[in-house]
Short mmCIF file of C-alpha atoms in Angstrom, two decimals:
data_model
loop_
_atom_site.label_atom_id
_atom_site.label_comp_id
_atom_site.label_asym_id
_atom_site.label_seq_id
_atom_site.Cartn_x
_atom_site.Cartn_y
_atom_site.Cartn_z
CA UNK A 1 -24.84 -13.19 -11.98
CA UNK A 2 -26.52 -10.39 -10.05
CA UNK A 3 -25.08 -7.00 -9.13
CA UNK A 4 -26.32 -5.15 -6.08
CA UNK A 5 -25.57 -1.42 -6.00
CA UNK A 6 -25.79 0.17 -2.57
CA UNK A 7 -25.74 3.73 -1.30
CA UNK A 8 -25.86 2.99 2.42
CA UNK A 9 -23.12 1.26 4.40
CA UNK A 10 -25.59 -0.76 6.45
CA UNK A 11 -27.13 -2.21 3.27
CA UNK A 12 -23.66 -3.30 2.12
CA UNK A 13 -22.94 -4.96 5.46
CA UNK A 14 -26.28 -6.76 5.42
CA UNK A 15 -25.55 -8.07 1.93
CA UNK A 16 -22.16 -9.36 3.06
CA UNK A 17 -23.72 -10.98 6.11
CA UNK A 18 -25.98 -12.95 3.78
CA UNK A 19 -22.96 -14.40 1.98
CA UNK A 20 -22.36 -15.26 -1.65
CA UNK A 21 -21.30 -11.81 -2.89
CA UNK A 22 -18.00 -10.34 -4.05
CA UNK A 23 -17.20 -6.71 -3.28
CA UNK A 24 -16.44 -4.58 -6.34
CA UNK A 25 -15.32 -0.96 -6.58
CA UNK A 26 -12.94 -0.14 -9.42
CA UNK A 27 -12.57 -3.80 -10.38
CA UNK A 28 -9.24 -3.10 -12.09
CA UNK A 29 -7.63 -6.18 -10.51
CA UNK A 30 -10.66 -8.39 -10.06
CA UNK A 31 -12.17 -8.38 -13.56
CA UNK A 32 -8.91 -9.15 -15.45
CA UNK A 33 -8.24 -11.99 -13.01
CA UNK A 34 -11.48 -13.72 -14.08
CA UNK A 35 -10.15 -14.30 -17.60
CA UNK A 36 -12.67 -16.19 -19.73
CA UNK A 37 -14.38 -17.79 -16.74
CA UNK A 38 -18.06 -16.95 -16.26
CA UNK A 39 -18.71 -14.75 -13.26
CA UNK A 40 -20.54 -16.75 -10.61
CA UNK A 41 -22.39 -15.49 -7.56
CA UNK A 42 -23.37 -11.92 -6.86
CA UNK A 43 -21.41 -8.70 -7.03
CA UNK A 44 -21.72 -5.96 -4.43
CA UNK A 45 -20.96 -2.60 -6.05
CA UNK A 46 -19.84 -0.13 -3.35
CA UNK A 47 -18.92 2.79 -5.63
CA UNK A 48 -22.11 4.55 -4.54
CA UNK A 49 -21.02 4.66 -0.90
CA UNK A 50 -19.90 8.28 -0.74
CA UNK A 51 -18.93 7.90 2.92
CA UNK A 52 -16.13 5.54 1.89
CA UNK A 53 -14.42 8.06 -0.39
CA UNK A 54 -12.08 10.92 0.41
CA UNK A 55 -9.18 11.88 2.66
CA UNK A 56 -9.54 13.70 5.96
CA UNK A 57 -7.50 14.54 9.02
CA UNK A 58 -9.03 13.52 12.32
CA UNK A 59 -6.97 14.75 15.26
CA UNK A 60 -3.57 13.08 15.12
CA UNK A 61 -4.59 10.64 12.37
CA UNK A 62 -5.49 10.66 8.69
CA UNK A 63 -8.38 8.68 7.25
CA UNK A 64 -8.33 7.50 3.64
CA UNK A 65 -11.70 6.10 2.59
CA UNK A 66 -11.70 2.65 1.04
CA UNK A 67 -13.01 3.78 -2.36
CA UNK A 68 -10.60 6.70 -2.71
CA UNK A 69 -9.03 6.38 -6.14
CA UNK A 70 -5.34 6.59 -6.92
CA UNK A 71 -5.95 9.69 -9.01
CA UNK A 72 -7.59 11.43 -6.06
CA UNK A 73 -4.75 10.40 -3.79
CA UNK A 74 -2.08 11.59 -6.23
CA UNK A 75 -3.78 15.00 -6.50
CA UNK A 76 -4.46 15.45 -2.77
CA UNK A 77 -2.82 18.25 -0.80
CA UNK A 78 -0.97 16.21 1.82
CA UNK A 79 2.14 16.73 4.00
CA UNK A 80 5.59 15.62 2.72
CA UNK A 81 5.31 12.47 4.82
CA UNK A 82 2.79 11.22 2.25
CA UNK A 83 4.99 11.92 -0.79
CA UNK A 84 5.93 8.25 -1.08
CA UNK A 85 2.29 7.15 -1.17
CA UNK A 86 1.43 9.86 -3.71
CA UNK A 87 4.39 8.80 -5.87
CA UNK A 88 3.14 5.20 -5.81
CA UNK A 89 -0.35 6.41 -6.74
CA UNK A 90 1.05 7.97 -9.90
CA UNK A 91 2.62 4.65 -10.94
CA UNK A 92 -0.32 2.29 -10.42
CA UNK A 93 -1.16 1.01 -13.89
CA UNK A 94 -2.26 3.63 -16.41
CA UNK A 95 -4.14 6.89 -15.85
CA UNK A 96 -7.37 5.04 -16.63
CA UNK A 97 -6.58 2.48 -13.93
CA UNK A 98 -5.68 5.25 -11.47
CA UNK A 99 -9.05 6.91 -12.15
CA UNK A 100 -10.98 3.73 -11.29
CA UNK A 101 -8.75 1.68 -8.99
CA UNK A 102 -9.14 2.16 -5.25
CA UNK A 103 -6.73 2.05 -2.35
CA UNK A 104 -8.71 -0.69 -0.56
CA UNK A 105 -8.90 -2.77 -3.72
CA UNK A 106 -5.10 -2.65 -3.96
CA UNK A 107 -4.62 -4.12 -0.51
CA UNK A 108 -7.51 -6.59 -0.72
CA UNK A 109 -6.08 -7.98 -3.96
CA UNK A 110 -3.03 -8.82 -1.83
CA UNK A 111 -0.52 -9.03 -4.64
CA UNK A 112 3.11 -9.22 -3.45
CA UNK A 113 3.78 -6.52 -6.06
CA UNK A 114 0.96 -4.14 -5.10
CA UNK A 115 2.45 -0.66 -5.49
CA UNK A 116 0.47 0.89 -2.67
CA UNK A 117 1.49 -1.51 0.08
CA UNK A 118 5.16 -0.55 0.80
CA UNK A 119 4.41 3.17 1.31
CA UNK A 120 1.38 2.29 3.45
CA UNK A 121 3.55 0.01 5.60
CA UNK A 122 6.07 2.82 5.99
CA UNK A 123 3.19 5.05 7.13
CA UNK A 124 2.08 2.53 9.79
CA UNK A 125 -1.31 2.10 8.14
CA UNK A 126 -4.14 0.31 9.91
CA UNK A 127 -7.06 -1.29 8.10
CA UNK A 128 -10.58 -0.53 9.29
CA UNK A 129 -13.03 -3.40 8.76
CA UNK A 130 -16.78 -3.22 9.35
CA UNK A 131 -19.51 -5.86 9.53
CA UNK A 132 -22.91 -6.20 11.16
CA UNK A 133 -20.93 -7.53 14.13
CA UNK A 134 -19.04 -4.28 14.60
CA UNK A 135 -15.83 -2.55 13.57
CA UNK A 136 -12.23 -3.62 14.11
CA UNK A 137 -8.77 -2.39 13.13
CA UNK A 138 -5.75 -4.39 12.00
CA UNK A 139 -2.24 -3.26 11.25
CA UNK A 140 -1.72 -3.59 7.50
CA UNK A 141 1.13 -6.04 8.14
CA UNK A 142 -1.34 -8.29 10.01
CA UNK A 143 -4.06 -7.85 7.39
CA UNK A 144 -1.87 -9.24 4.58
CA UNK A 145 -1.44 -12.99 5.11
CA UNK A 146 0.13 -14.02 1.79
CA UNK A 147 -0.35 -13.83 -1.97
CA UNK A 148 -4.06 -13.12 -2.58
CA UNK A 149 -4.82 -13.79 1.10
CA UNK A 150 -5.98 -11.32 3.74
CA UNK A 151 -7.45 -11.41 7.22
CA UNK A 152 -10.76 -9.95 6.04
CA UNK A 153 -13.65 -12.17 7.08
CA UNK A 154 -16.25 -12.98 4.37
CA UNK A 155 -18.82 -10.72 6.02
CA UNK A 156 -16.44 -7.77 6.46
CA UNK A 157 -15.92 -4.69 4.33
CA UNK A 158 -12.75 -2.61 4.34
CA UNK A 159 -14.04 0.89 5.02
CA UNK A 160 -10.85 2.94 5.43
CA UNK A 161 -7.14 3.06 6.03
CA UNK A 162 -6.07 4.94 9.16
CA UNK A 163 -2.62 6.50 9.29
CA UNK A 164 -0.91 8.39 12.13
CA UNK A 165 0.14 11.88 11.14
CA UNK A 166 3.71 11.60 9.75
CA UNK A 167 4.78 14.87 11.35
CA UNK A 168 7.94 16.32 9.84
CA UNK A 169 8.96 13.10 8.07
CA UNK A 170 10.16 13.02 4.49
CA UNK A 171 9.12 10.09 2.36
CA UNK A 172 9.62 8.52 -1.03
CA UNK A 173 8.90 5.54 -3.25
CA UNK A 174 10.82 3.86 -6.05
CA UNK A 175 10.07 0.85 -8.22
CA UNK A 176 11.89 -1.14 -10.84
CA UNK A 177 10.13 -2.71 -13.78
CA UNK A 178 10.67 -3.50 -17.44
CA UNK A 179 9.13 -0.07 -18.07
CA UNK A 180 7.75 2.68 -15.86
CA UNK A 181 4.00 2.16 -16.33
CA UNK A 182 1.65 -0.75 -17.02
CA UNK A 183 4.09 -3.27 -15.62
CA UNK A 184 4.28 -5.58 -12.62
CA UNK A 185 7.17 -4.45 -10.44
CA UNK A 186 10.40 -6.41 -10.23
CA UNK A 187 11.07 -4.69 -6.92
CA UNK A 188 9.85 -1.60 -5.09
CA UNK A 189 10.86 0.30 -1.98
CA UNK A 190 9.37 2.98 0.26
CA UNK A 191 10.86 4.99 3.10
CA UNK A 192 9.77 7.51 5.73
CA UNK A 193 12.56 9.31 7.58
CA UNK A 194 12.62 11.86 10.35
CA UNK A 195 15.78 13.98 10.39
CA UNK A 196 16.92 16.13 13.31
CA UNK A 197 20.18 17.84 14.24
CA UNK A 198 22.23 16.09 11.59
CA UNK A 199 20.96 12.57 12.26
CA UNK A 200 18.24 10.16 11.22
CA UNK A 201 16.06 10.00 14.30
CA UNK A 202 13.38 7.64 12.92
CA UNK A 203 13.27 5.35 9.90
CA UNK A 204 10.55 3.16 8.43
CA UNK A 205 11.56 1.16 5.37
CA UNK A 206 9.43 -1.28 3.34
CA UNK A 207 10.06 -3.49 0.32
CA UNK A 208 7.60 -5.06 -2.11
CA UNK A 209 7.75 -7.81 -4.77
CA UNK A 210 10.60 -9.55 -2.90
CA UNK A 211 8.64 -11.84 -0.54
CA UNK A 212 5.16 -13.41 -0.36
CA UNK A 213 3.99 -10.10 1.14
CA UNK A 214 5.55 -6.66 1.21
CA UNK A 215 7.45 -6.14 4.45
CA UNK A 216 9.37 -3.67 6.53
CA UNK A 217 13.09 -4.06 7.26
CA UNK A 218 13.38 -3.60 11.05
CA UNK A 219 17.09 -4.47 11.20
CA UNK A 220 18.03 -1.79 8.67
CA UNK A 221 15.62 0.66 10.29
CA UNK A 222 17.47 0.15 13.58
CA UNK A 223 20.83 0.64 11.85
CA UNK A 224 19.64 3.90 10.31
CA UNK A 225 18.17 5.41 13.48
CA UNK A 226 20.76 7.69 15.03
CA UNK A 227 22.95 7.54 11.93
CA UNK A 228 24.79 10.83 11.18
CA UNK A 229 23.71 12.38 7.90
CA UNK A 230 27.33 13.18 7.07
CA UNK A 231 28.40 9.51 7.15
CA UNK A 232 27.98 6.85 4.43
CA UNK A 233 24.83 4.78 4.87
CA UNK A 234 25.11 1.30 6.38
CA UNK A 235 24.65 -1.54 3.91
CA UNK A 236 20.96 -2.49 3.72
CA UNK A 237 20.15 -5.58 5.79
CA UNK A 238 18.00 -7.78 3.53
CA UNK A 239 18.13 -11.05 5.46
CA UNK A 240 14.37 -11.20 5.97
CA UNK A 241 13.59 -10.95 2.25
CA UNK A 242 12.80 -14.07 0.24
CA UNK A 243 12.78 -12.97 -3.41
CA UNK A 244 11.68 -15.44 -6.07
CA UNK A 245 13.02 -16.17 -9.52
CA UNK A 246 10.32 -15.72 -12.16
CA UNK A 247 9.91 -14.48 -15.73
CA UNK A 248 10.66 -10.90 -14.66
CA UNK A 249 13.92 -11.40 -12.74
CA UNK A 250 16.06 -13.80 -10.76
CA UNK A 251 16.11 -13.79 -6.98
CA UNK A 252 19.74 -12.62 -7.01
CA UNK A 253 18.90 -9.72 -9.32
CA UNK A 254 15.98 -8.66 -7.13
CA UNK A 255 18.15 -8.69 -4.01
CA UNK A 256 20.85 -6.59 -5.67
CA UNK A 257 18.26 -4.22 -7.14
CA UNK A 258 16.59 -3.67 -3.77
CA UNK A 259 19.91 -2.78 -2.13
CA UNK A 260 20.54 -0.15 -4.81
CA UNK A 261 16.99 1.19 -4.74
CA UNK A 262 17.07 1.55 -0.95
CA UNK A 263 20.44 3.26 -0.83
CA UNK A 264 19.50 5.68 -3.60
CA UNK A 265 16.09 6.46 -2.08
CA UNK A 266 17.39 7.10 1.44
CA UNK A 267 20.26 9.21 0.06
CA UNK A 268 17.77 11.31 -1.93
CA UNK A 269 15.49 11.75 1.10
CA UNK A 270 18.41 12.87 3.27
CA UNK A 271 19.33 15.47 0.66
CA UNK A 272 15.68 16.56 0.44
CA UNK A 273 15.25 16.81 4.19
CA UNK A 274 18.50 18.64 4.75
CA UNK A 275 17.85 21.28 2.06
#
């Protein structure tokens, strides 16, 4: 095994173009997944690429560099529309994992239970990918193809996540697990709501750990938009979910849990936004 450490983006892209290397930043998902197997091929360590770290506002969008850690994200001074993402950042593994794990690593690992994905979907995140061939952008929903599968080409490097400014939205995140930390989620939910003149004027809702990939709930979003804040919430529409039964929970339990998590989260955000 060889490990190439780079400090320039172009050097990283050239290494990927040559093939046979695995990108490593925090490695908090990748190394445990190797188990007792010997590591084969080369590793490309991108932690020295300072240009890929940090959070900045660029016009009407926000840019989160690929190697930005969860600790940095949790501590960042961001608008309330990012509260859901920051809440997820504080629940990714342990503090040690949050200090090393990166936002791009979380999405590239493509776990159905990745904590960062539902709030990023609710924020309409796009993935920026670079290679020696150029740069392209994909909606996060199009980037995630299935468990452990993404649309990243072998010669591409995720360089950032691009998010439209959430404006006056309020946001939140909630997860259910056997315990609060150091646990794979049974179910998780994220929401971004815009409230105006006593109604929900925009809603983006996402659910994780209840399908092969985290997904938004467009039918329930449509039911919420225009809904008066003074009226009981419509029952969450979960028809598009496909929860599995595994060692953590049954499919029926997950479906019931998601309905409760969503109703509680949206109710809390309405109270927060109306105060």
